[in-house]
PDB file of C-alpha atoms in Angstrom:
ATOM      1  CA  UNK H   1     143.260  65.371  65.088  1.00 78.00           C
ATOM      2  CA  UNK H   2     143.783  63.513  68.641  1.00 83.00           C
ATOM      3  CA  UNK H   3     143.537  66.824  70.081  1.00 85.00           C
ATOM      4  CA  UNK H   4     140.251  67.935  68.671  1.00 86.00           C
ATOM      5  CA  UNK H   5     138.664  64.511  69.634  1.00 81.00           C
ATOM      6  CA  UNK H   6     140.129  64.746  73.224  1.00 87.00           C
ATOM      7  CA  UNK H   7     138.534  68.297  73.729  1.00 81.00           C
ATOM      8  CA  UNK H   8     135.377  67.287  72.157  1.00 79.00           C
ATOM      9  CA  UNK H   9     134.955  64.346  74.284  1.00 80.00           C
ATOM     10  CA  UNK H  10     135.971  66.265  77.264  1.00 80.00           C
ATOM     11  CA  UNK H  11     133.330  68.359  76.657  1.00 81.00           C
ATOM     12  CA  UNK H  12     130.552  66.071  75.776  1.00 72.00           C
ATOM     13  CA  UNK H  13     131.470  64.751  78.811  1.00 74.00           C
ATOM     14  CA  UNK H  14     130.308  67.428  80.949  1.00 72.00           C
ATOM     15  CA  UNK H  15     127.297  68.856  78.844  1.00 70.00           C
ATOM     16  CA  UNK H  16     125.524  65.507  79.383  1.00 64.00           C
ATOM     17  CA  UNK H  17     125.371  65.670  82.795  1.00 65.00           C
ATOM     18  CA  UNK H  18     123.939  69.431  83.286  1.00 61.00           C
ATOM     19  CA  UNK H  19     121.623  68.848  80.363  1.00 59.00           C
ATOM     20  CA  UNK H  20     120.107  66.024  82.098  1.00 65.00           C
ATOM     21  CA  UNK H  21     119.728  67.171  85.433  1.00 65.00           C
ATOM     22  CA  UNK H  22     116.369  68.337  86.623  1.00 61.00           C
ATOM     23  CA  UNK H  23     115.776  71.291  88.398  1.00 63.00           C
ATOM     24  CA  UNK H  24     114.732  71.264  92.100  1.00 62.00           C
ATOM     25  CA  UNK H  25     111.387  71.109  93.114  1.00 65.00           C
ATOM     26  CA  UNK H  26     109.370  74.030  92.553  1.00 63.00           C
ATOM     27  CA  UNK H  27     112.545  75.625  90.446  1.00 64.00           C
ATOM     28  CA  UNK H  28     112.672  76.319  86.781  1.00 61.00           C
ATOM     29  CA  UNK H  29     109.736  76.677  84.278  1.00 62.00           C
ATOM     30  CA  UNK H  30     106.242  75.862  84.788  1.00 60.00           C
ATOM     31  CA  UNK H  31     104.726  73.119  82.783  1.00 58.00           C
ATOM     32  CA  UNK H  32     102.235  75.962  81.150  1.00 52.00           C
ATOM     33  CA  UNK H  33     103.408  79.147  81.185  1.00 50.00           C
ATOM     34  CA  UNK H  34     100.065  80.026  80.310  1.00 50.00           C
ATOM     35  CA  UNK H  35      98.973  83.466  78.230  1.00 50.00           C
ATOM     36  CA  UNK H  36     100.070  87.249  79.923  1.00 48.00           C
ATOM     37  CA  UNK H  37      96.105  87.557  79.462  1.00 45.00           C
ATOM     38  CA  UNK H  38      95.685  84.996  82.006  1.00 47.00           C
ATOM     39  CA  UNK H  39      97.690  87.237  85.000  1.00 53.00           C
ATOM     40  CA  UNK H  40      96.143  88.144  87.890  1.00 53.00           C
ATOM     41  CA  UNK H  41      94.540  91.670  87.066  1.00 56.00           C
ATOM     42  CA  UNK H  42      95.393  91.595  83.138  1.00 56.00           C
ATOM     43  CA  UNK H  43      93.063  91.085  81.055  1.00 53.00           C
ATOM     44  CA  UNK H  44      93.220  90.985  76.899  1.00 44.00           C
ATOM     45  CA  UNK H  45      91.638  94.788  76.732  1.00 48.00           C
ATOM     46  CA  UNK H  46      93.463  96.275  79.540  1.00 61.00           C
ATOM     47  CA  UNK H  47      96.917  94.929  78.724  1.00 86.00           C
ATOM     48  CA  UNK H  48      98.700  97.520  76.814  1.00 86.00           C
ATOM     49  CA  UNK H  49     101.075  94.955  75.103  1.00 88.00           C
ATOM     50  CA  UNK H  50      98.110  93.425  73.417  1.00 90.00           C
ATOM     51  CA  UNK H  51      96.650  96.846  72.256  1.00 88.00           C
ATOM     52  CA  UNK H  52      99.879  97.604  70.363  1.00 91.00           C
ATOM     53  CA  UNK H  53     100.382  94.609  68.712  1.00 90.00           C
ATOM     54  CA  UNK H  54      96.714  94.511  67.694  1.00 91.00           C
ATOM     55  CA  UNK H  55      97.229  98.518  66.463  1.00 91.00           C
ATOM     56  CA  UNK H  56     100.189  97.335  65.065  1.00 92.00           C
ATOM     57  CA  UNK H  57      98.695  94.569  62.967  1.00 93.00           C
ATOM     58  CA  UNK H  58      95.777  96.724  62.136  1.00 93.00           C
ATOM     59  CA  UNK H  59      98.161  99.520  60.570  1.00 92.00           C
ATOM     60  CA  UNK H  60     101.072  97.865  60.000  1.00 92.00           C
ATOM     61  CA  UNK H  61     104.237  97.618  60.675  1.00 90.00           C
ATOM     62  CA  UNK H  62     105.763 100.173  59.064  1.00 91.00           C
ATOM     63  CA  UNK H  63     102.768 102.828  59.681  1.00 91.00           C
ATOM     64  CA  UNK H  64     103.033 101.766  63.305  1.00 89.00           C
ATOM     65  CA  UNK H  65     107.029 102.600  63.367  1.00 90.00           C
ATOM     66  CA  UNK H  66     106.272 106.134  61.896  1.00 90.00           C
ATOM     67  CA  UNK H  67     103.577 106.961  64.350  1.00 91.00           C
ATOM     68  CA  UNK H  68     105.258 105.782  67.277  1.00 90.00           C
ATOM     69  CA  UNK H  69     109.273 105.911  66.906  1.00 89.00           C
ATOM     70  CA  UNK H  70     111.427 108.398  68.023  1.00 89.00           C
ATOM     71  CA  UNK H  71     114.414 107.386  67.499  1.00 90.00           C
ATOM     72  CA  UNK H  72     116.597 107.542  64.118  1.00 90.00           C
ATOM     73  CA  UNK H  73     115.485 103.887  62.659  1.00 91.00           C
ATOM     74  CA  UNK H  74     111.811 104.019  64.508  1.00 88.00           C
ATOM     75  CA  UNK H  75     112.908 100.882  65.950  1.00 89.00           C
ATOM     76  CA  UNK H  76     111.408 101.918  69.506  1.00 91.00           C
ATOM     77  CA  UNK H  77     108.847 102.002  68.897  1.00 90.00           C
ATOM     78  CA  UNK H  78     106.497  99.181  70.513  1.00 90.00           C
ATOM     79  CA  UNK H  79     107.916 100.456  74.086  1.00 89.00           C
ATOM     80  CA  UNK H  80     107.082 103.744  73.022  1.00 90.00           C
ATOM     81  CA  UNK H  81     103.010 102.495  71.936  1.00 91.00           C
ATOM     82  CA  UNK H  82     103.054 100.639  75.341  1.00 89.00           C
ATOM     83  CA  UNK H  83     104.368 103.277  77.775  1.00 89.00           C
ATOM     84  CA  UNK H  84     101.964 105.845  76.187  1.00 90.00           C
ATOM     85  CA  UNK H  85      98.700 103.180  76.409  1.00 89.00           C
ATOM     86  CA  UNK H  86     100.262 102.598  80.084  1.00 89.00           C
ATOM     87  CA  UNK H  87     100.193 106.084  80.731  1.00 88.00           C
ATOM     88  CA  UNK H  88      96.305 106.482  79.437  1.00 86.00           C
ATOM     89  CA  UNK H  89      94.876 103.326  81.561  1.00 84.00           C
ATOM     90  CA  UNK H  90      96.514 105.123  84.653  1.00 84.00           C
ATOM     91  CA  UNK H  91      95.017 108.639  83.923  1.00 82.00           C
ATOM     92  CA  UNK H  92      91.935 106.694  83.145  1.00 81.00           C
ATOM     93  CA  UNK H  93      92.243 105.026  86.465  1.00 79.00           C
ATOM     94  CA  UNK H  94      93.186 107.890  88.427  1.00 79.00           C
ATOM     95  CA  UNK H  95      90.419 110.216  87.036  1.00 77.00           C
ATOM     96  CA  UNK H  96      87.128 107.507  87.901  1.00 75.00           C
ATOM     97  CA  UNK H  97      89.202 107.447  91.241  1.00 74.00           C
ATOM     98  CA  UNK H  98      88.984 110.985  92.284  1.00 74.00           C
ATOM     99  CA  UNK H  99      85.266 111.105  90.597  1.00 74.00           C
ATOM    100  CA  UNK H 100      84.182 107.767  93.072  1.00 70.00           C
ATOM    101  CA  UNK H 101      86.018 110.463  95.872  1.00 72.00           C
ATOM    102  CA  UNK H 102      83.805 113.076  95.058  1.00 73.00           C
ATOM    103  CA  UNK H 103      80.755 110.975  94.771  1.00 81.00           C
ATOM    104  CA  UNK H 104      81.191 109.530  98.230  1.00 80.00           C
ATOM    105  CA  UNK H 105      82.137 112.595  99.568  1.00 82.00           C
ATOM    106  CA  UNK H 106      78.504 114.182  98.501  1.00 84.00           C
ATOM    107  CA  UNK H 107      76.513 111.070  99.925  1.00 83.00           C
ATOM    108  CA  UNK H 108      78.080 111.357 103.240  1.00 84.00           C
ATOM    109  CA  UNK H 109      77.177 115.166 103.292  1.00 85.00           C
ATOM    110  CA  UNK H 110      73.782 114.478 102.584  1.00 85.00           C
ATOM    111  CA  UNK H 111      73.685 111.402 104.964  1.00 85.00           C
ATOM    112  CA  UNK H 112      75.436 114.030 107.571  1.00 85.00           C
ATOM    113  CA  UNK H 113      72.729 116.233 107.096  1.00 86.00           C
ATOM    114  CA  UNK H 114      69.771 113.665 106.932  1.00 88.00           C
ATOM    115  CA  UNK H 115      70.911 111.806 110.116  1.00 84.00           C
ATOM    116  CA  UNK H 116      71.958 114.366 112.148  1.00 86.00           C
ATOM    117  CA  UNK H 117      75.755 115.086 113.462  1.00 83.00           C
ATOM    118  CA  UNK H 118      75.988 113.176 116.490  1.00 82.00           C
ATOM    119  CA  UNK H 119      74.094 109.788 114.632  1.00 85.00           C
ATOM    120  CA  UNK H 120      77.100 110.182 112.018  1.00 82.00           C
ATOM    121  CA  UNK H 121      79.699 110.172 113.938  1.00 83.00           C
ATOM    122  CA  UNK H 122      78.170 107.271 115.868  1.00 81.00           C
ATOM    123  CA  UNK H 123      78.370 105.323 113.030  1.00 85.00           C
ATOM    124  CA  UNK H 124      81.474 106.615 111.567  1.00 82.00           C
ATOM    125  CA  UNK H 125      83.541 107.744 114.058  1.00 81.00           C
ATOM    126  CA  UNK H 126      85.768 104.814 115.828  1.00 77.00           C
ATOM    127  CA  UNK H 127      85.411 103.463 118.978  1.00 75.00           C
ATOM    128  CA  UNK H 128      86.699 104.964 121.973  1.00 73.00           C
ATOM    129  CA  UNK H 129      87.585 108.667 119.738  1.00 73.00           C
ATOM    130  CA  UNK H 130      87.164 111.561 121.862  1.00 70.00           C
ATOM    131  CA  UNK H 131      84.851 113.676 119.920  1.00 75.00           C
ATOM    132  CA  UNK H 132      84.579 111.698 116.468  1.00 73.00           C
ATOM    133  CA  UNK H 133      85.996 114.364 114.351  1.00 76.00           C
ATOM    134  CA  UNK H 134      87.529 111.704 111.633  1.00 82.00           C
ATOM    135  CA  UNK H 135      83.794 110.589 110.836  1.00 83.00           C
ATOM    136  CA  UNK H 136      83.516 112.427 107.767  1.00 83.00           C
ATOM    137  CA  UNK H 137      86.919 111.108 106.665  1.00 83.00           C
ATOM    138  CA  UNK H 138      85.908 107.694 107.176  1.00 83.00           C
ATOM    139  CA  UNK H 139      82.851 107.768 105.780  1.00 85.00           C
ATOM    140  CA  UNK H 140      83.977 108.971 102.631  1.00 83.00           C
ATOM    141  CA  UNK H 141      87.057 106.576 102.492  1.00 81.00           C
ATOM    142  CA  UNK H 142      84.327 103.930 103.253  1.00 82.00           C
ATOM    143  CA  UNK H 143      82.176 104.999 100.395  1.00 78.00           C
ATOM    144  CA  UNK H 144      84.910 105.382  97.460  1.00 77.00           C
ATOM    145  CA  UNK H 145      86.044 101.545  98.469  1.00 75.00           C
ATOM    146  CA  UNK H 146      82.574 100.431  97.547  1.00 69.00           C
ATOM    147  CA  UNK H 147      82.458 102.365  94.377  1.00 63.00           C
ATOM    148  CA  UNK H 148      86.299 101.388  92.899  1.00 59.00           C
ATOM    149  CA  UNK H 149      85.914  97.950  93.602  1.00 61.00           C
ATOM    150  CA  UNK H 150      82.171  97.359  92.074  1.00 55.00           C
TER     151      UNK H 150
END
């Protein structure tokens, strides 16, 4: 009996300590974690977490383990739902990308052609290259910026 109190002392003895000392400034948990919705570039419709549990309460549980499992008990499912919603926002992504290429790359033919060759590479061209041959190439890298990020 003296021995169990002696090692239980001994070790309420040292948990007191850690448990009351405070991290270091700036270390450990913020005050308010805050919501995964509130993340730089997340947002409640584009976060793929979010969509499966909202298809997942929608179905249900089970309906959503069937459809998405592979695995022997289906219990993989939720990585599976997210991967595959991952997957679709980056094809998503990567399609309007190439289309905003394409667009830009049409405007600066036509501004090519309506403002001659040498005005062009005036204005796309940089300064001090020898015979401006990268205008084209800037201007369309120029014009897909403007169209991805409005």
């Amino acid at each position: 009996m003296t021995r169990t109190l002696i090692v239980l002392a001994s070790i309420l003895a040292l948990s007191v300590p850690a448990a009351l000392a405070a991290p270091p400034e700036g270390k450990g948990k913020p005050e308010s974690p805050g919501k995964s919705s509130a993340a730089p570039g997340q947002s409640a419709e584009k976060n793929a977490a979010k969509k499966c549990k909202a298809e997942r309460a929608r179905i249900g549980a089970q309906a959503f383990m069937t459809k998405y499992g592979t695995n022997p008990n289906k219990s993989n499912a939720f990585g599976k739902c997210v991967a595959m919603q991952e997957k679709k926002a980056e094809a998503e992504s990567s399609v309007a990308a190439q289309e905003a290429r394409e667009n830009a790359a049409k405007k600066c033919k036509k501004e090519r052609t309506d403002h001659g060759l040498e005005e062009f590479r005036k204005k796309y061209a940089p300064p001090g290259h020898p015979n401006g041959a990268n205008a084209f190439g800037k201007c369309v890298s120029k014009h897909a910026k403007k169209t991805t990020s409005s």
